[in-house]
Amino acid sequence: MSDLEVARDDIALSAIAAGNAPDSDDPTLLLLASYRADLDEAAAPPEPLRVDSTVVPLAPRRRRATLVALSAAAGIVVGGLTAGAVAVADRPGESLYAVHVAVFGKAETKTSDVTALLDQASGLLARGDRAGARRLLGRAAAAIPTVPESDRPALRRRLDDLLPYAAEPARPTPRPTPTATRATPRPTESEDRSGSNSGSGRSAEPSESEDHSGSGSSGSGSSGSGSSGSGSSGTSGSSSGSTLDSSGSGSSGSGSSGTSGSGSGLSGSDDSGADDH
Amino acid sequence: MSPLVDDVALVLAAQQGSDAAVRDLLAQVRPAVLRYALARLGRRDVAEDVTQEVCLAVLTGLSRYEDTGRPFRSYVFAIAAHKVADAHRATYRGAVAVADVPDGPDDSPGPEEQVLRNDEARAAHALLDTLPDDQRELLLLRVAAGLSAEEVGAVLGMSPGAVRVAQHRALNRLRAVAGGAR
């Protein structure tokens, strides 16, 4: 082992560490560079979809059409069994979902659709379009209750991840009581809950701002001054609170009210947040 | 590439309560932590959860973080290494959440395939798995996390020189394994 070899490897690894190709034809180093490139791709904020764009527009629609036919048949064949599900037929997405589960025992997979929304929101955030990202996140929040239950926690978490970035920057001073009436009790509430673990009880029924009280607490605890932490997380907390509201109440009319609900909640945070960008 | 923001100035601004600085800091930290978590855990869902946890922990500890010559990214990845180890134990010691088990046949790609898209990367992943834990960790901190030898040294409690020697040994080991497989 010579010093030269050690130095050469270090230079090559430094190139890879920086995301570049090493100036080397050593197959092992090139393999590691390829590995890193793949990880870069996997970790990039605007993630390339697993659902590729040629499939997305067609497949779900076809599946949905099949589902309509199937659900009609199901209503006849297993009418007794699915009566409960059919009774909520005024909410198409959910009734189909319920029928599908009743008939096939397997959920309709719409998770990829929500993932696509979140991916798009990531992309918009990467380009600095927060308002656009908030709209997509609102739609994602409204759609989450319609995906298979086992997928919801991960989607909610991902949504939670994105929300702080979508929030308009708040002033680094404690906010006055937000003008939006619904937001008034929230600051104290999130303080009460600030000790709660952000990971707890997420899937069942997301209560207002539960997750973001988690991030809120860490935010305010984090940055010494506390003002910024609570300021920023207050913003994201109020926005997420409303979006989670919509997803929580999603079982009743998640589509429309969810979206508008989150819209108003988010615009509430717009009002109070100062735009210092 | 990888234009490093001035960590010290950014951390200071974040400590003083600049929301923009906090966001910039997270935007900088997050992809690197996610790469590392993906490489260590091989599962996107778990890796994203861990990344979120790391980001929160980084923010929580920000006021206590003093720039004592330890690079900021070393502080971040000291946290990340612990969180990943916790998640690894929880995930692979039979504690997989029941909700993760699909109800029916799942034709989506497996977790590893979701994370790694090309064969070379999968080969690299498998090759790295042949290393002893400490060598693998060192290389992942370099390759996946993107740390410098100095930063890796601060995470692992080694001098930069010792890191350079150890990473060279690890690479030679990989070369030997890869050569033997050829």
Tab-separated table of C-alpha atoms in Angstrom:
chain	number	residue	atom	x	y	z
A	1	MET	CA	0.000	0.000	0.000
A	2	SER	CA	1.657	3.149	-1.147
A	3	ASP	CA	0.850	6.696	-0.171
A	4	LEU	CA	0.195	7.364	-3.818
A	5	GLU	CA	-2.475	4.689	-3.996
A	6	VAL	CA	-4.094	5.987	-0.826
A	7	ALA	CA	-4.130	9.521	-2.208
A	8	ARG	CA	-5.436	8.373	-5.567
A	9	ASP	CA	-8.335	6.529	-3.962
A	10	ASP	CA	-9.090	9.524	-1.782
A	11	ILE	CA	-9.248	11.815	-4.791
A	12	ALA	CA	-11.535	9.396	-6.607
A	13	LEU	CA	-13.792	8.998	-3.574
A	14	SER	CA	-13.933	12.759	-3.144
A	15	ALA	CA	-15.139	13.085	-6.703
A	16	ILE	CA	-17.815	10.464	-6.089
A	17	ALA	CA	-18.750	12.115	-2.802
A	18	ALA	CA	-19.340	15.342	-4.684
A	19	GLY	CA	-21.576	13.526	-7.138
A	20	ASN	CA	-19.053	13.459	-9.963
A	21	ALA	CA	-17.497	10.686	-11.965
A	22	PRO	CA	-14.028	9.754	-10.755
A	23	ASP	CA	-11.149	10.353	-13.100
A	24	SER	CA	-10.330	6.672	-13.163
A	25	ASP	CA	-10.999	3.543	-15.113
A	26	ASP	CA	-10.970	1.374	-12.022
A	27	PRO	CA	-14.117	-0.762	-12.318
A	28	THR	CA	-14.760	-0.759	-8.579
A	29	LEU	CA	-14.658	3.028	-8.388
A	30	LEU	CA	-16.874	3.307	-11.429
A	31	LEU	CA	-19.300	0.897	-9.841
A	32	LEU	CA	-19.413	3.045	-6.720
A	33	ALA	CA	-19.942	6.138	-8.852
A	34	SER	CA	-22.835	4.435	-10.563
A	35	TYR	CA	-24.238	3.517	-7.182
A	36	ARG	CA	-24.041	7.097	-6.065
A	37	ALA	CA	-25.689	8.308	-9.257
A	38	ASP	CA	-28.558	5.939	-8.639
A	39	LEU	CA	-28.906	7.125	-5.070
A	40	ASP	CA	-28.878	10.709	-6.301
A	41	GLU	CA	-31.712	9.900	-8.599
A	42	ALA	CA	-33.617	8.112	-5.877
A	43	ALA	CA	-33.162	10.941	-3.404
A	44	ALA	CA	-33.762	13.860	-5.731
A	45	PRO	CA	-36.708	15.992	-4.607
A	46	PRO	CA	-38.589	15.739	-7.908
A	47	GLU	CA	-38.524	11.998	-7.914
A	48	PRO	CA	-38.907	10.260	-11.203
A	49	LEU	CA	-42.135	8.343	-10.931
A	50	ARG	CA	-42.220	4.619	-10.734
A	51	VAL	CA	-45.510	5.069	-12.478
A	52	ASP	CA	-44.160	6.289	-15.753
A	53	SER	CA	-46.021	8.975	-17.563
A	54	THR	CA	-47.115	6.765	-20.422
A	55	VAL	CA	-49.023	4.553	-18.040
A	56	VAL	CA	-50.481	7.035	-15.626
A	57	PRO	CA	-53.160	8.653	-17.750
A	58	LEU	CA	-54.418	5.440	-19.292
A	59	ALA	CA	-54.308	2.674	-16.765
A	60	PRO	CA	-56.265	4.238	-13.908
A	61	ARG	CA	-59.019	5.340	-16.216
A	62	ARG	CA	-59.369	1.897	-17.710
A	63	ARG	CA	-59.282	0.358	-14.295
A	64	ARG	CA	-61.927	2.738	-13.094
A	65	ALA	CA	-64.206	1.888	-16.000
A	66	THR	CA	-63.833	-1.784	-15.223
A	67	LEU	CA	-64.542	-0.998	-11.652
A	68	VAL	CA	-67.784	0.758	-12.461
A	69	ALA	CA	-68.993	-2.315	-14.301
A	70	LEU	CA	-67.800	-4.575	-11.557
A	71	SER	CA	-69.369	-2.533	-8.838
A	72	ALA	CA	-72.692	-2.552	-10.646
A	73	ALA	CA	-72.482	-6.320	-10.877
A	74	ALA	CA	-71.401	-6.531	-7.305
A	75	GLY	CA	-74.411	-4.553	-6.229
A	76	ILE	CA	-76.625	-7.222	-7.732
A	77	VAL	CA	-74.697	-10.335	-6.852
A	78	VAL	CA	-73.656	-9.569	-3.331
A	79	GLY	CA	-76.213	-6.929	-2.647
A	80	GLY	CA	-76.676	-7.889	0.938
A	81	LEU	CA	-73.024	-7.936	1.684
A	82	THR	CA	-72.177	-4.678	0.064
A	83	ALA	CA	-75.290	-2.800	1.099
A	84	GLY	CA	-73.258	-0.693	3.453
A	85	ALA	CA	-70.780	0.155	0.791
A	86	VAL	CA	-73.376	0.940	-1.836
A	87	ALA	CA	-75.202	3.143	0.618
A	88	VAL	CA	-72.408	5.660	0.330
A	89	ALA	CA	-72.647	5.699	-3.428
A	90	ASP	CA	-72.884	9.466	-3.494
A	91	ARG	CA	-69.160	9.458	-2.968
A	92	PRO	CA	-68.040	7.620	-6.045
A	93	GLY	CA	-64.422	7.051	-5.252
A	94	GLU	CA	-65.124	5.642	-1.854
A	95	SER	CA	-68.068	3.513	-2.732
A	96	LEU	CA	-66.122	1.924	-5.537
A	97	TYR	CA	-63.272	1.382	-3.218
A	98	ALA	CA	-65.532	-0.243	-0.644
A	99	VAL	CA	-67.224	-2.424	-3.223
A	100	HIS	CA	-63.926	-3.427	-4.643
A	101	VAL	CA	-62.707	-4.430	-1.226
A	102	ALA	CA	-65.944	-6.271	-0.496
A	103	VAL	CA	-65.745	-8.225	-3.736
A	104	PHE	CA	-62.074	-8.792	-4.156
A	105	GLY	CA	-60.819	-8.298	-0.662
A	106	LYS	CA	-58.163	-6.083	-2.102
A	107	ALA	CA	-58.044	-2.354	-2.217
A	108	GLU	CA	-58.113	-0.398	-5.391
A	109	THR	CA	-54.620	0.880	-5.819
A	110	LYS	CA	-54.688	4.600	-6.055
A	111	THR	CA	-51.629	5.041	-3.968
A	112	SER	CA	-49.569	5.728	-7.051
A	113	ASP	CA	-51.888	8.569	-7.979
A	114	VAL	CA	-51.311	10.250	-4.655
A	115	THR	CA	-47.626	9.533	-4.903
A	116	ALA	CA	-47.653	11.213	-8.280
A	117	LEU	CA	-49.319	14.272	-6.772
A	118	LEU	CA	-46.717	14.413	-4.045
A	119	ASP	CA	-43.957	13.965	-6.592
A	120	GLN	CA	-45.341	16.798	-8.643
A	121	ALA	CA	-45.564	18.933	-5.537
A	122	SER	CA	-41.923	18.119	-4.828
A	123	GLY	CA	-41.065	19.207	-8.311
A	124	LEU	CA	-42.890	22.481	-7.910
A	125	LEU	CA	-41.194	23.074	-4.585
A	126	ALA	CA	-37.845	22.423	-6.183
A	127	ARG	CA	-38.687	25.131	-8.673
A	128	GLY	CA	-39.843	27.458	-5.931
A	129	ASP	CA	-43.532	27.347	-6.772
A	130	ARG	CA	-44.941	27.093	-3.277
A	131	ALA	CA	-48.455	28.150	-4.096
A	132	GLY	CA	-48.674	25.505	-6.802
A	133	ALA	CA	-47.196	22.946	-4.462
A	134	ARG	CA	-49.772	23.818	-1.801
A	135	ARG	CA	-52.593	23.244	-4.241
A	136	LEU	CA	-51.230	19.806	-5.123
A	137	LEU	CA	-50.603	18.986	-1.492
A	138	GLY	CA	-54.177	19.950	-0.707
A	139	ARG	CA	-55.395	17.561	-3.358
A	140	ALA	CA	-53.092	14.863	-2.077
A	141	ALA	CA	-54.366	15.366	1.461
A	142	ALA	CA	-57.928	15.029	0.235
A	143	ALA	CA	-57.088	11.892	-1.701
A	144	ILE	CA	-55.185	10.066	1.024
A	145	PRO	CA	-58.309	8.662	2.728
A	146	THR	CA	-59.210	6.906	-0.514
A	147	VAL	CA	-56.046	4.860	-0.818
A	148	PRO	CA	-55.591	1.488	0.850
A	149	GLU	CA	-55.294	2.013	4.543
A	150	SER	CA	-51.881	0.437	4.837
A	151	ASP	CA	-50.452	3.018	2.474
A	152	ARG	CA	-51.884	6.021	4.223
A	153	PRO	CA	-49.334	6.496	6.982
A	154	ALA	CA	-46.454	6.665	4.529
A	155	LEU	CA	-48.296	9.105	2.305
A	156	ARG	CA	-49.249	11.275	5.255
A	157	ARG	CA	-45.696	11.276	6.402
A	158	ARG	CA	-44.482	12.283	3.006
A	159	LEU	CA	-47.081	15.007	2.902
A	160	ASP	CA	-45.950	16.158	6.304
A	161	ASP	CA	-42.416	16.273	5.014
A	162	LEU	CA	-43.318	18.509	2.152
A	163	LEU	CA	-45.629	20.880	3.987
A	164	PRO	CA	-42.959	22.857	5.821
A	165	TYR	CA	-41.300	23.586	2.515
A	166	ALA	CA	-44.554	24.688	1.007
A	167	ALA	CA	-45.303	27.109	3.797
A	168	GLU	CA	-44.724	30.732	3.164
A	169	PRO	CA	-41.979	32.003	5.395
A	170	ALA	CA	-43.227	33.432	8.657
A	171	ARG	CA	-41.826	36.388	10.495
A	172	PRO	CA	-39.296	35.385	13.095
A	173	THR	CA	-41.483	36.976	15.739
A	174	PRO	CA	-44.347	35.214	17.496
A	175	ARG	CA	-47.378	35.572	15.374
A	176	PRO	CA	-50.404	37.491	16.527
A	177	THR	CA	-53.578	35.483	16.622
A	178	PRO	CA	-54.365	34.514	13.079
A	179	THR	CA	-57.263	36.341	11.550
A	180	ALA	CA	-58.889	33.160	10.349
A	181	THR	CA	-61.410	32.218	12.992
A	182	ARG	CA	-60.828	28.519	12.746
A	183	ALA	CA	-57.166	28.978	13.423
A	184	THR	CA	-57.663	30.860	16.654
A	185	PRO	CA	-57.522	27.985	19.147
A	186	ARG	CA	-54.728	26.295	17.361
A	187	PRO	CA	-51.621	27.945	18.760
A	188	THR	CA	-52.470	26.923	22.304
A	189	GLU	CA	-53.516	23.540	21.157
A	190	SER	CA	-50.261	22.881	19.435
A	191	GLU	CA	-48.423	24.046	22.512
A	192	ASP	CA	-50.404	21.672	24.653
A	193	ARG	CA	-49.526	18.903	22.357
A	194	SER	CA	-45.987	19.906	21.812
A	195	GLY	CA	-44.764	17.018	23.881
A	196	SER	CA	-46.579	14.449	21.847
A	197	ASN	CA	-44.607	12.213	19.650
A	198	SER	CA	-44.925	13.043	16.025
A	199	GLY	CA	-45.129	9.417	15.101
A	200	SER	CA	-48.046	8.463	17.250
A	201	GLY	CA	-51.564	7.672	16.280
A	202	ARG	CA	-51.198	8.947	12.825
A	203	SER	CA	-53.167	6.547	10.778
A	204	ALA	CA	-56.421	6.233	12.665
A	205	GLU	CA	-57.863	9.678	12.763
A	206	PRO	CA	-55.496	12.497	12.298
A	207	SER	CA	-56.502	15.115	14.762
A	208	GLU	CA	-55.767	18.700	14.117
A	209	SER	CA	-52.121	19.473	13.753
A	210	GLU	CA	-51.029	16.439	15.638
A	211	ASP	CA	-48.092	15.715	13.454
A	212	HIS	CA	-47.051	19.237	13.164
A	213	SER	CA	-47.145	19.819	16.817
A	214	GLY	CA	-44.385	17.280	16.748
A	215	SER	CA	-42.389	19.191	14.236
A	216	GLY	CA	-43.512	22.357	15.906
A	217	SER	CA	-42.046	21.326	19.172
A	218	SER	CA	-38.802	20.395	17.632
A	219	GLY	CA	-38.818	23.577	15.646
A	220	SER	CA	-39.347	25.764	18.618
A	221	GLY	CA	-37.080	23.745	20.777
A	222	SER	CA	-34.428	23.780	18.188
A	223	SER	CA	-33.442	27.184	17.296
A	224	GLY	CA	-32.561	28.772	20.577
A	225	SER	CA	-34.550	31.833	19.914
A	226	GLY	CA	-37.647	29.752	19.624
A	227	SER	CA	-39.378	32.518	17.856
A	228	SER	CA	-38.459	31.339	14.431
A	229	GLY	CA	-39.148	27.763	15.187
A	230	SER	CA	-42.592	28.414	16.457
A	231	GLY	CA	-43.089	30.959	13.744
A	232	SER	CA	-42.323	28.634	10.916
A	233	SER	CA	-43.880	25.576	12.375
A	234	GLY	CA	-46.855	27.654	13.305
A	235	THR	CA	-47.293	28.349	9.674
A	236	SER	CA	-46.866	24.812	8.595
A	237	GLY	CA	-48.843	23.651	11.580
A	238	SER	CA	-51.854	25.662	10.683
A	239	SER	CA	-51.649	24.699	7.078
A	240	SER	CA	-51.175	21.052	7.796
A	241	GLY	CA	-53.807	21.152	10.447
A	242	SER	CA	-56.340	22.111	7.912
A	243	THR	CA	-55.102	19.715	5.295
A	244	LEU	CA	-55.108	16.900	7.773
A	245	ASP	CA	-58.528	17.996	8.803
A	246	SER	CA	-59.643	17.438	5.320
A	247	SER	CA	-58.034	14.064	5.121
A	248	GLY	CA	-59.401	13.124	8.499
A	249	SER	CA	-62.900	14.077	7.571
A	250	GLY	CA	-62.290	12.564	4.211
A	251	SER	CA	-64.779	9.813	4.816
A	252	SER	CA	-67.434	12.382	4.251
A	253	GLY	CA	-66.857	14.208	1.039
A	254	SER	CA	-63.113	14.274	0.953
A	255	GLY	CA	-62.971	15.374	-2.639
A	256	SER	CA	-64.429	18.797	-2.650
A	257	SER	CA	-64.460	19.965	0.903
A	258	GLY	CA	-61.027	18.580	1.495
A	259	THR	CA	-59.498	20.572	-1.236
A	260	SER	CA	-61.253	23.787	-0.448
A	261	GLY	CA	-60.716	23.271	3.231
A	262	SER	CA	-57.031	22.934	2.807
A	263	GLY	CA	-57.065	25.819	0.423
A	264	SER	CA	-58.564	28.124	2.965
A	265	GLY	CA	-56.369	26.839	5.707
A	266	LEU	CA	-53.328	27.375	3.629
A	267	SER	CA	-54.343	30.794	2.554
A	268	GLY	CA	-54.872	31.521	6.221
A	269	SER	CA	-51.238	30.845	6.764
A	270	ASP	CA	-50.469	33.006	3.784
A	271	ASP	CA	-52.091	35.922	5.480
A	272	SER	CA	-50.136	35.621	8.628
A	273	GLY	CA	-46.875	34.528	7.089
A	274	ALA	CA	-44.602	37.203	5.848
A	275	ASP	CA	-43.158	36.694	2.470
A	276	ASP	CA	-39.525	37.458	2.899
A	277	HIS	CA	-38.489	35.803	-0.295
B	1	MET	CA	-20.940	20.139	-8.437
B	2	SER	CA	-22.282	20.003	-4.913
B	3	PRO	CA	-21.754	23.660	-4.190
B	4	LEU	CA	-21.490	23.621	-0.444
B	5	VAL	CA	-23.347	26.443	1.113
B	6	ASP	CA	-21.320	28.141	3.765
B	7	ASP	CA	-22.343	25.816	6.546
B	8	VAL	CA	-21.150	28.008	9.370
B	9	ALA	CA	-23.018	31.093	8.234
B	10	LEU	CA	-26.123	29.119	7.440
B	11	VAL	CA	-26.120	27.269	10.756
B	12	LEU	CA	-25.626	30.524	12.597
B	13	ALA	CA	-28.520	32.129	10.763
B	14	ALA	CA	-30.664	29.091	11.496
B	15	GLN	CA	-29.734	29.212	15.175
B	16	GLN	CA	-30.676	32.863	15.252
B	17	GLY	CA	-34.094	32.039	13.999
B	18	SER	CA	-34.061	32.619	10.288
B	19	ASP	CA	-36.751	30.481	8.745
B	20	ALA	CA	-35.119	30.776	5.381
B	21	ALA	CA	-31.867	29.511	6.830
B	22	VAL	CA	-33.633	26.569	8.467
B	23	ARG	CA	-35.213	25.664	5.179
B	24	ASP	CA	-31.970	26.032	3.258
B	25	LEU	CA	-30.224	23.943	5.833
B	26	LEU	CA	-32.838	21.222	5.551
B	27	ALA	CA	-32.776	21.401	1.791
B	28	GLN	CA	-29.070	20.819	1.938
B	29	VAL	CA	-29.105	18.120	4.572
B	30	ARG	CA	-32.087	16.171	3.422
B	31	PRO	CA	-30.982	14.666	0.099
B	32	ALA	CA	-27.659	13.582	1.559
B	33	VAL	CA	-29.324	11.948	4.553
B	34	LEU	CA	-31.852	10.265	2.305
B	35	ARG	CA	-29.125	8.866	0.069
B	36	TYR	CA	-27.331	7.507	3.067
B	37	ALA	CA	-30.500	6.081	4.585
B	38	LEU	CA	-31.485	4.488	1.295
B	39	ALA	CA	-28.062	2.918	0.995
B	40	ARG	CA	-28.083	1.640	4.545
B	41	LEU	CA	-31.703	0.527	4.740
B	42	GLY	CA	-32.539	-0.399	1.167
B	43	ARG	CA	-36.155	0.583	1.671
B	44	ARG	CA	-37.596	3.838	0.578
B	45	ASP	CA	-40.406	3.992	3.105
B	46	VAL	CA	-38.159	3.383	6.078
B	47	ALA	CA	-35.430	5.599	4.668
B	48	GLU	CA	-37.812	8.510	4.248
B	49	ASP	CA	-39.099	8.137	7.775
B	50	VAL	CA	-35.578	8.047	9.096
B	51	THR	CA	-34.635	11.067	7.039
B	52	GLN	CA	-37.516	12.994	8.503
B	53	GLU	CA	-36.467	11.959	11.984
B	54	VAL	CA	-32.911	13.021	11.324
B	55	CYS	CA	-34.022	16.396	10.038
B	56	LEU	CA	-36.143	16.947	13.120
B	57	ALA	CA	-33.313	15.857	15.396
B	58	VAL	CA	-30.890	18.131	13.599
B	59	LEU	CA	-33.237	21.045	14.126
B	60	THR	CA	-33.887	20.096	17.715
B	61	GLY	CA	-30.204	20.026	18.496
B	62	LEU	CA	-29.367	23.088	16.494
B	63	SER	CA	-29.269	25.409	19.484
B	64	ARG	CA	-26.897	23.072	21.264
B	65	TYR	CA	-24.737	22.546	18.259
B	66	GLU	CA	-21.607	24.567	18.626
B	67	ASP	CA	-19.196	24.882	15.835
B	68	THR	CA	-16.285	23.470	17.740
B	69	GLY	CA	-14.358	22.636	14.643
B	70	ARG	CA	-16.585	19.666	14.042
B	71	PRO	CA	-18.092	20.117	10.631
B	72	PHE	CA	-21.832	20.572	10.606
B	73	ARG	CA	-22.333	17.628	8.311
B	74	SER	CA	-20.457	15.422	10.737
B	75	TYR	CA	-22.952	16.420	13.399
B	76	VAL	CA	-25.778	15.595	11.015
B	77	PHE	CA	-24.421	12.198	10.081
B	78	ALA	CA	-23.574	11.244	13.620
B	79	ILE	CA	-27.317	11.629	14.217
B	80	ALA	CA	-28.150	9.886	10.968
B	81	ALA	CA	-25.962	6.900	11.769
B	82	HIS	CA	-27.773	6.398	15.073
B	83	LYS	CA	-31.225	6.813	13.605
B	84	VAL	CA	-30.454	4.434	10.778
B	85	ALA	CA	-29.101	1.862	13.194
B	86	ASP	CA	-32.303	2.133	15.251
B	87	ALA	CA	-34.448	1.787	12.169
B	88	HIS	CA	-32.392	-1.122	10.940
B	89	ARG	CA	-32.935	-2.969	14.186
B	90	ALA	CA	-36.637	-2.217	14.200
B	91	THR	CA	-37.122	-3.106	10.559
B	92	TYR	CA	-35.094	-6.232	10.194
B	93	ARG	CA	-35.522	-7.829	13.567
B	94	GLY	CA	-38.984	-9.118	12.826
B	95	ALA	CA	-40.597	-5.894	13.942
B	96	VAL	CA	-41.984	-5.062	10.539
B	97	ALA	CA	-45.324	-3.389	10.967
B	98	VAL	CA	-48.250	-5.597	10.005
B	99	ALA	CA	-49.595	-2.792	7.890
B	100	ASP	CA	-46.610	-3.218	5.605
B	101	VAL	CA	-47.781	-6.637	4.532
B	102	PRO	CA	-49.858	-6.225	1.414
B	103	ASP	CA	-53.356	-7.646	1.341
B	104	GLY	CA	-52.858	-9.384	-1.950
B	105	PRO	CA	-50.284	-10.030	-4.612
B	106	ASP	CA	-48.213	-6.975	-5.227
B	107	ASP	CA	-46.846	-6.527	-8.714
B	108	SER	CA	-44.921	-3.394	-7.892
B	109	PRO	CA	-41.159	-3.730	-7.756
B	110	GLY	CA	-39.591	-4.875	-4.513
B	111	PRO	CA	-38.155	-2.345	-2.093
B	112	GLU	CA	-34.601	-2.708	-3.312
B	113	GLU	CA	-35.684	-2.372	-6.904
B	114	GLN	CA	-37.607	0.739	-6.055
B	115	VAL	CA	-34.507	2.293	-4.581
B	116	LEU	CA	-31.904	1.098	-7.055
B	117	ARG	CA	-32.766	1.352	-10.691
B	118	ASN	CA	-29.776	0.021	-12.515
B	119	ASP	CA	-27.913	-3.254	-12.339
B	120	GLU	CA	-24.579	-1.637	-11.647
B	121	ALA	CA	-25.954	0.077	-8.590
B	122	ARG	CA	-27.433	-3.175	-7.360
B	123	ALA	CA	-24.100	-4.866	-7.934
B	124	ALA	CA	-22.377	-2.122	-5.977
B	125	HIS	CA	-24.866	-2.519	-3.176
B	126	ALA	CA	-24.235	-6.257	-3.048
B	127	LEU	CA	-20.497	-5.724	-3.207
B	128	LEU	CA	-20.558	-3.265	-0.329
B	129	ASP	CA	-22.506	-5.819	1.654
B	130	THR	CA	-19.486	-8.102	1.597
B	131	LEU	CA	-17.474	-5.610	3.647
B	132	PRO	CA	-17.174	-5.650	7.407
B	133	ASP	CA	-19.580	-3.166	8.968
B	134	ASP	CA	-17.007	-0.532	9.820
B	135	GLN	CA	-15.522	-0.455	6.327
B	136	ARG	CA	-18.935	-0.421	4.738
B	137	GLU	CA	-20.054	2.415	6.954
B	138	LEU	CA	-16.981	4.403	6.078
B	139	LEU	CA	-17.472	3.992	2.351
B	140	LEU	CA	-21.165	4.778	2.568
B	141	LEU	CA	-20.426	7.986	4.425
B	142	ARG	CA	-18.111	8.914	1.576
B	143	VAL	CA	-20.070	7.604	-1.391
B	144	ALA	CA	-23.703	7.897	-0.335
B	145	ALA	CA	-23.631	10.708	2.213
B	146	GLY	CA	-20.967	12.543	0.256
B	147	LEU	CA	-18.794	13.490	3.212
B	148	SER	CA	-15.127	14.384	2.957
B	149	ALA	CA	-12.463	12.316	4.656
B	150	GLU	CA	-12.263	14.992	7.356
B	151	GLU	CA	-16.010	14.918	7.928
B	152	VAL	CA	-16.082	11.125	8.033
B	153	GLY	CA	-13.258	11.240	10.546
B	154	ALA	CA	-15.295	13.535	12.778
B	155	VAL	CA	-18.280	11.170	12.592
B	156	LEU	CA	-16.293	8.037	13.339
B	157	GLY	CA	-13.735	9.499	15.708
B	158	MET	CA	-10.793	8.904	13.396
B	159	SER	CA	-8.146	11.198	12.018
B	160	PRO	CA	-8.544	12.131	8.367
B	161	GLY	CA	-5.366	10.229	7.629
B	162	ALA	CA	-6.743	7.095	9.257
B	163	VAL	CA	-9.916	7.495	7.198
B	164	ARG	CA	-7.904	7.695	3.991
B	165	VAL	CA	-5.984	4.570	4.820
B	166	ALA	CA	-9.104	2.697	5.917
B	167	GLN	CA	-11.069	3.642	2.814
B	168	HIS	CA	-8.168	2.531	0.645
B	169	ARG	CA	-8.183	-0.831	2.408
B	170	ALA	CA	-11.916	-1.119	1.990
B	171	LEU	CA	-11.628	-0.374	-1.722
B	172	ASN	CA	-8.894	-2.947	-2.114
B	173	ARG	CA	-11.110	-5.457	-0.434
B	174	LEU	CA	-13.910	-4.646	-2.860
B	175	ARG	CA	-11.482	-4.966	-5.760
B	176	ALA	CA	-10.438	-8.382	-4.540
B	177	VAL	CA	-14.031	-9.563	-4.163
B	178	ALA	CA	-15.052	-8.129	-7.526
B	179	GLY	CA	-11.965	-9.606	-9.162
B	180	GLY	CA	-12.672	-12.992	-7.637
B	181	ALA	CA	-16.229	-12.920	-8.898
B	182	ARG	CA	-15.157	-12.123	-12.440
